[in-house]
PDB file of C-alpha atoms in Angstrom:
ATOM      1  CA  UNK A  29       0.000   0.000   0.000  1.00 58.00           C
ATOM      2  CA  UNK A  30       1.185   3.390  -0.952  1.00 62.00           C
ATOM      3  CA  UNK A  31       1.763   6.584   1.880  1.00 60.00           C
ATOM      4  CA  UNK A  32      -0.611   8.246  -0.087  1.00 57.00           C
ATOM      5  CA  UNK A  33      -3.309   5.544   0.234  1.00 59.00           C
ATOM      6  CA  UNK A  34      -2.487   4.614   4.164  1.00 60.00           C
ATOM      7  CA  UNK A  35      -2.874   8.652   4.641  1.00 61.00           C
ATOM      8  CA  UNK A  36      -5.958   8.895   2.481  1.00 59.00           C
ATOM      9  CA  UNK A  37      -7.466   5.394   4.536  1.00 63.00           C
ATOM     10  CA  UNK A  38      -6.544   6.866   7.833  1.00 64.00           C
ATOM     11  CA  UNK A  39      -8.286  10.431   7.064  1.00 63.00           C
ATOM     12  CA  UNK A  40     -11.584   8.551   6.239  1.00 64.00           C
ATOM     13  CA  UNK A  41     -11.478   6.763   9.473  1.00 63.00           C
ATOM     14  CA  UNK A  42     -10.883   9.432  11.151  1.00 62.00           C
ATOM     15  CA  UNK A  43     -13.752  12.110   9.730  1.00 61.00           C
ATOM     16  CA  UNK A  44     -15.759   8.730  10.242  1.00 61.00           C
ATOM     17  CA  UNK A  45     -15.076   8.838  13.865  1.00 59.00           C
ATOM     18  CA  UNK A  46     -15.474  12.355  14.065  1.00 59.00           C
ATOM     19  CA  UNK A  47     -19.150  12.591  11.917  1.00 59.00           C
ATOM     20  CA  UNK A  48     -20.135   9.932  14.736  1.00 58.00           C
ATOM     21  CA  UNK A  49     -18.680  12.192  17.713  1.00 56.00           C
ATOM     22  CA  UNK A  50     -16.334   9.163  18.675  1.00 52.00           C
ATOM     23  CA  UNK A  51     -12.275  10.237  18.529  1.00 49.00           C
ATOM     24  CA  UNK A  52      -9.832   7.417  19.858  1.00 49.00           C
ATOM     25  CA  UNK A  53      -7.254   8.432  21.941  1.00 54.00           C
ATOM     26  CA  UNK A  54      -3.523   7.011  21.193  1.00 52.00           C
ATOM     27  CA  UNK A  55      -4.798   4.554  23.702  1.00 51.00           C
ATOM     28  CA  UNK A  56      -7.449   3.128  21.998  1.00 46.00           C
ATOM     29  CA  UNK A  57      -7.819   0.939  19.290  1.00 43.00           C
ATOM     30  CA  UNK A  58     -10.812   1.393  16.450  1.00 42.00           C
ATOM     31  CA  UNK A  59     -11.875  -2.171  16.874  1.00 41.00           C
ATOM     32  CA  UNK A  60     -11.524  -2.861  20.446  1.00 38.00           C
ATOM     33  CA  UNK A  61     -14.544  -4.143  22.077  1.00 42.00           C
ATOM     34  CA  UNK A  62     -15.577  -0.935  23.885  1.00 44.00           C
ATOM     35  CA  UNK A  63     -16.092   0.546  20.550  1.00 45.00           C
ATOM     36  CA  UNK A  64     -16.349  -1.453  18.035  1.00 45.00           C
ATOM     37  CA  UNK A  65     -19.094  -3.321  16.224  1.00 48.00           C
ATOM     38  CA  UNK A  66     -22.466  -2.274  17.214  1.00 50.00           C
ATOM     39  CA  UNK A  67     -21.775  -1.507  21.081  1.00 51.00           C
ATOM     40  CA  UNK A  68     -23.240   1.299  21.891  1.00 57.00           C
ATOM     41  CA  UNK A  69     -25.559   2.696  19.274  1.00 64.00           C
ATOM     42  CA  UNK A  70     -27.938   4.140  21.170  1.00 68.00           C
ATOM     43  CA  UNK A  71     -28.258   8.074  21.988  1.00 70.00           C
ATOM     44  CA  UNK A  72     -28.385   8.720  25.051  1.00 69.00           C
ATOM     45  CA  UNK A  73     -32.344   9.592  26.120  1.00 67.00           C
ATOM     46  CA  UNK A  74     -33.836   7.479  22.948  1.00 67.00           C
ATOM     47  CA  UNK A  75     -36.728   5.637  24.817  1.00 66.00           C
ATOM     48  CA  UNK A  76     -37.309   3.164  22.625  1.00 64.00           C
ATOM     49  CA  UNK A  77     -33.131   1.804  21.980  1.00 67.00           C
ATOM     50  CA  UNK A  78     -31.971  -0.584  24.115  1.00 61.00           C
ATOM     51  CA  UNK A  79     -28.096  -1.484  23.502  1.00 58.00           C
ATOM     52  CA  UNK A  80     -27.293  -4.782  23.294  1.00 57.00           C
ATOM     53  CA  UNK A  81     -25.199  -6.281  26.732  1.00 56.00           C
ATOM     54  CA  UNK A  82     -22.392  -7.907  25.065  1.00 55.00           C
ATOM     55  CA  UNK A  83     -20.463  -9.158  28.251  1.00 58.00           C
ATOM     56  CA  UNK A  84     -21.796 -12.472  28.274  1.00 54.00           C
ATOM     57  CA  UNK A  85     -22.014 -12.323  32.061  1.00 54.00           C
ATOM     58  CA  UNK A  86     -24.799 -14.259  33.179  1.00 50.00           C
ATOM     59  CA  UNK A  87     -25.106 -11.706  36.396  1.00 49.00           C
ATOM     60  CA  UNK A  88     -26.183  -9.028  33.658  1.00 49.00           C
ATOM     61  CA  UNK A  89     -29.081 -10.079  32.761  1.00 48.00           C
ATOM     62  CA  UNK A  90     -32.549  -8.987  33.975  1.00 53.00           C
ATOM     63  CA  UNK A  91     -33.621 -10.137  37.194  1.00 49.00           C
ATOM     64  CA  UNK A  92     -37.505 -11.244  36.315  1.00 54.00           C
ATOM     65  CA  UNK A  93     -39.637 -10.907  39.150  1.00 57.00           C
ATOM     66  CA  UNK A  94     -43.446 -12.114  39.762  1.00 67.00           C
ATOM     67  CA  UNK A  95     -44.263  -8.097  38.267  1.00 79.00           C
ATOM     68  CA  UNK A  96     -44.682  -9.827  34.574  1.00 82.00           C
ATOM     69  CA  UNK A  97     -47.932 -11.149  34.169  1.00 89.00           C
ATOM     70  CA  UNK A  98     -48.361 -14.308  31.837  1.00 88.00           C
ATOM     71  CA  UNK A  99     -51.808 -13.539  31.523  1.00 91.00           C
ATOM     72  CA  UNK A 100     -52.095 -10.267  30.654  1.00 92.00           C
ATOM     73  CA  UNK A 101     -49.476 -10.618  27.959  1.00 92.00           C
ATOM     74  CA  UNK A 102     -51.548 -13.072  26.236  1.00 93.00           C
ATOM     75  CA  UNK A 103     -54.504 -11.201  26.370  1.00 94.00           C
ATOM     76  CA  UNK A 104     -52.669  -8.380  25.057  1.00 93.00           C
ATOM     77  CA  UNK A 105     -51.556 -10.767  22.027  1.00 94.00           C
ATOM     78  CA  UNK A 106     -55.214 -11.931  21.538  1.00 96.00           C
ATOM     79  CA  UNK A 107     -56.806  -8.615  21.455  1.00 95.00           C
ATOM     80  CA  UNK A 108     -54.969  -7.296  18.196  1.00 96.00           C
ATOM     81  CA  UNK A 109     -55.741 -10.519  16.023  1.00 96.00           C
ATOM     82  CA  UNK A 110     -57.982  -9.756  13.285  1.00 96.00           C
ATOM     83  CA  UNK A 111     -56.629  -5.538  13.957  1.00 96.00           C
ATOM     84  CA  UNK A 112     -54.722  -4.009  11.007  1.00 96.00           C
ATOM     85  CA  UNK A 113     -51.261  -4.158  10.514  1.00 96.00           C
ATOM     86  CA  UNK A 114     -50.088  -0.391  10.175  1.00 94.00           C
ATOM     87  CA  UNK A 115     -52.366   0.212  13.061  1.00 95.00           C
ATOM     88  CA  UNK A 116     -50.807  -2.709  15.164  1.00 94.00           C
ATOM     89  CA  UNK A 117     -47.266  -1.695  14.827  1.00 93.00           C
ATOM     90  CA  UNK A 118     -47.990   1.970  14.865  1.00 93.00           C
ATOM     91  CA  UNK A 119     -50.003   1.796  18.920  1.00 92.00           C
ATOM     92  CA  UNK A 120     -47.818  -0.915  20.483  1.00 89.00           C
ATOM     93  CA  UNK A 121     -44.046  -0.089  21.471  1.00 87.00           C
ATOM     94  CA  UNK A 122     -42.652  -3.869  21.249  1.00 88.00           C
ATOM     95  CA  UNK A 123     -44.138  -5.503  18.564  1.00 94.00           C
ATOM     96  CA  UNK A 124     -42.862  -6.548  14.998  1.00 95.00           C
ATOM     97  CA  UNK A 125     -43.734  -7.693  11.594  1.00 96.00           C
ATOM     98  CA  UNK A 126     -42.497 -11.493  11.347  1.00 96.00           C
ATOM     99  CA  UNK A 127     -44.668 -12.505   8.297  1.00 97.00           C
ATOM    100  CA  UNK A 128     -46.892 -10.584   6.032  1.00 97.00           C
ATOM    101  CA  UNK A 129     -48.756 -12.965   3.929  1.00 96.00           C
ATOM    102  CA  UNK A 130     -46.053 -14.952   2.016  1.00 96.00           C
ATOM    103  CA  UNK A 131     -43.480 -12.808   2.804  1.00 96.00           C
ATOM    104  CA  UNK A 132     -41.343 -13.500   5.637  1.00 96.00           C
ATOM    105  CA  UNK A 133     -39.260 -10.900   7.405  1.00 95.00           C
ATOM    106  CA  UNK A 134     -35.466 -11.265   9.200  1.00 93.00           C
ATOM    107  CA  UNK A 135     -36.027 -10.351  12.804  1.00 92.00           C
ATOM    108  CA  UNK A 136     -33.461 -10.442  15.154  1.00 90.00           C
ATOM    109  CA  UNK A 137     -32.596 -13.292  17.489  1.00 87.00           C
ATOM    110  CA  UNK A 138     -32.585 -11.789  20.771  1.00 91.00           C
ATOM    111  CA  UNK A 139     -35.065 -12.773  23.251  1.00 91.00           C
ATOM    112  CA  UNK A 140     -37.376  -9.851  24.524  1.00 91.00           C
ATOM    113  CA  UNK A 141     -39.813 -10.394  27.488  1.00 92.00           C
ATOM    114  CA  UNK A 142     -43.082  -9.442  26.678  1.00 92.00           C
ATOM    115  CA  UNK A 143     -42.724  -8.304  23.079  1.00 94.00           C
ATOM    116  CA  UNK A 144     -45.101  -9.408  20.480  1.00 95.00           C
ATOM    117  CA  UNK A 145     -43.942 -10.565  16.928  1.00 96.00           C
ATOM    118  CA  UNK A 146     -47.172 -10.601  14.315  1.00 96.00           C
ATOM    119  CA  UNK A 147     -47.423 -12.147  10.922  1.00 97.00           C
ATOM    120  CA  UNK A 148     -50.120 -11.189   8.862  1.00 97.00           C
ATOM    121  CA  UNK A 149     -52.775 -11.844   6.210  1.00 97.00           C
ATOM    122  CA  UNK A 150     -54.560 -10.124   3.224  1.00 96.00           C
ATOM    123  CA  UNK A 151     -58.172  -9.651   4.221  1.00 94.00           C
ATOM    124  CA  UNK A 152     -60.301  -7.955   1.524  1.00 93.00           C
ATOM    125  CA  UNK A 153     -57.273  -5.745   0.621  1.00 94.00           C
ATOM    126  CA  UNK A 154     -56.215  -5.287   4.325  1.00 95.00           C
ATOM    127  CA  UNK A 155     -53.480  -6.578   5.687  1.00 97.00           C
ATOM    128  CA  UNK A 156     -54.363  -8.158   9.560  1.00 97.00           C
ATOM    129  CA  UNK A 157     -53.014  -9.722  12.465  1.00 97.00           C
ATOM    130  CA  UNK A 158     -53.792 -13.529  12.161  1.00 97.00           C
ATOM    131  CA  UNK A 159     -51.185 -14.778  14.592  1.00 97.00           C
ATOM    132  CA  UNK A 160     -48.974 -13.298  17.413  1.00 97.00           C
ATOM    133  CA  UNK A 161     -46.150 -14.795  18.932  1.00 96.00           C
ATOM    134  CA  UNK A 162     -45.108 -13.666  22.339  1.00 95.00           C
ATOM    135  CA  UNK A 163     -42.058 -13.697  24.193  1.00 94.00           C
ATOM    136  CA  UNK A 164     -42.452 -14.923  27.722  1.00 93.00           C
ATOM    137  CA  UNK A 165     -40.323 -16.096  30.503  1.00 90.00           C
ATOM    138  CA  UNK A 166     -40.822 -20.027  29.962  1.00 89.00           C
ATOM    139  CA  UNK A 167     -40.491 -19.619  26.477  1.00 92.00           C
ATOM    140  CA  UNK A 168     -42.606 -18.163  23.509  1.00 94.00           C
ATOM    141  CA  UNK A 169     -45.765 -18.604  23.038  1.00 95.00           C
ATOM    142  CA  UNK A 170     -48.336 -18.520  19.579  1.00 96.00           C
ATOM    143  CA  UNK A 171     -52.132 -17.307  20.049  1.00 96.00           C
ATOM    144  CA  UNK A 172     -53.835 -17.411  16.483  1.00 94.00           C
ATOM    145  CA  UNK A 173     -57.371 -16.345  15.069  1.00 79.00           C
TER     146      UNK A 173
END
C-alpha cells in the first residue's frame, strides 16, 4: 500500500469517527470491544433503543420478578388478532412484523420479554393480524385467530 493511500485510509477513518462524535485516543484501538461493532448505538435519552449487553455475564441479565404477568401478555396478544397491521405496529411499542402474507421478514434473534412478533394476512385488501407470537419467561408462546 502506498503513503498516499495509508494517509488517504486513515483520514476517512478518522472524519468517520469524528461525523459519529467518537475520537480514539492514542490509547485506543478502532476495533476494540468498547467501541467497536455495534456496542453502543444508542443516543443517550432514545426511549425506545436498548443497547445490546455484550459481556456475556450471566449476572447481567434482567432479574424477572413475579411483576410480569403471563396472563395479561396473552390477552394483550389476543386482542390485536384480526386488527390491522399499520395500526398494530404503529399503537404498540414492542411488537414486529415477522410474516406478512407470504413474505417472511429477518427479525433479530434476541429474546425480549413481553414483546409481540405478528405475521399477517390479506383480508379484503387489508393486511391483519392472524397470529402473534409472544415472548415470555418459559419460552414463547403462539395465540392465532
Amino acid at each position: 500500500m502506498s503513503p498516499l493511500t495509508t494517509t488517504l485510509a486513515a483520514a476517512a477513518a478518522a472524519l468517520m469517527l469524528a461525523a459519529c462524535g467518537a475520537t480514539p485516543t492514542e490509547d485506543e484501538s478502532v476495533s476494540s470491544p468498547s467501541n467497536g461493532g455495534a456496542a453502543g448505538t444508542c443516543l443517550e435519552g432514545t426511549p425506545d433503543c436498548v443497547d445490546a449487553d455484550l459481556s456475556g455475564d450471566p449476572a447481567d441479565d434482567p432479574i424477572l420478578d413475579d411483576s410480569f404477568d403471563h396472563e395479561v401478555a396473552l390477552d394483550n396478544a389476543r386482542s390485536l388478532l384480526g386488527e390491522p397491521e399499520q395500526e398494530v405496529l404503529d399503537l404498540w411499542a414492542d411488537t414486529r412484523l415477522g410474516r406478512r402474507g407470504d413474505e417472511h421478514f429477518a427479525v433479530t434473534d434476541d429474546y425480549v420479554i413481553g414483546r409481540m412478533t405478528l405475521a399477517t394476512e390479506d383480508v379484503d385488501g387489508e393486511f391483519r393480524v392472524v397470529e402473534v407470537t409472544v415472548e415470555l419467561p418459559d419460552g414463547p408462546m403462539t395465540v392465532t385467530g
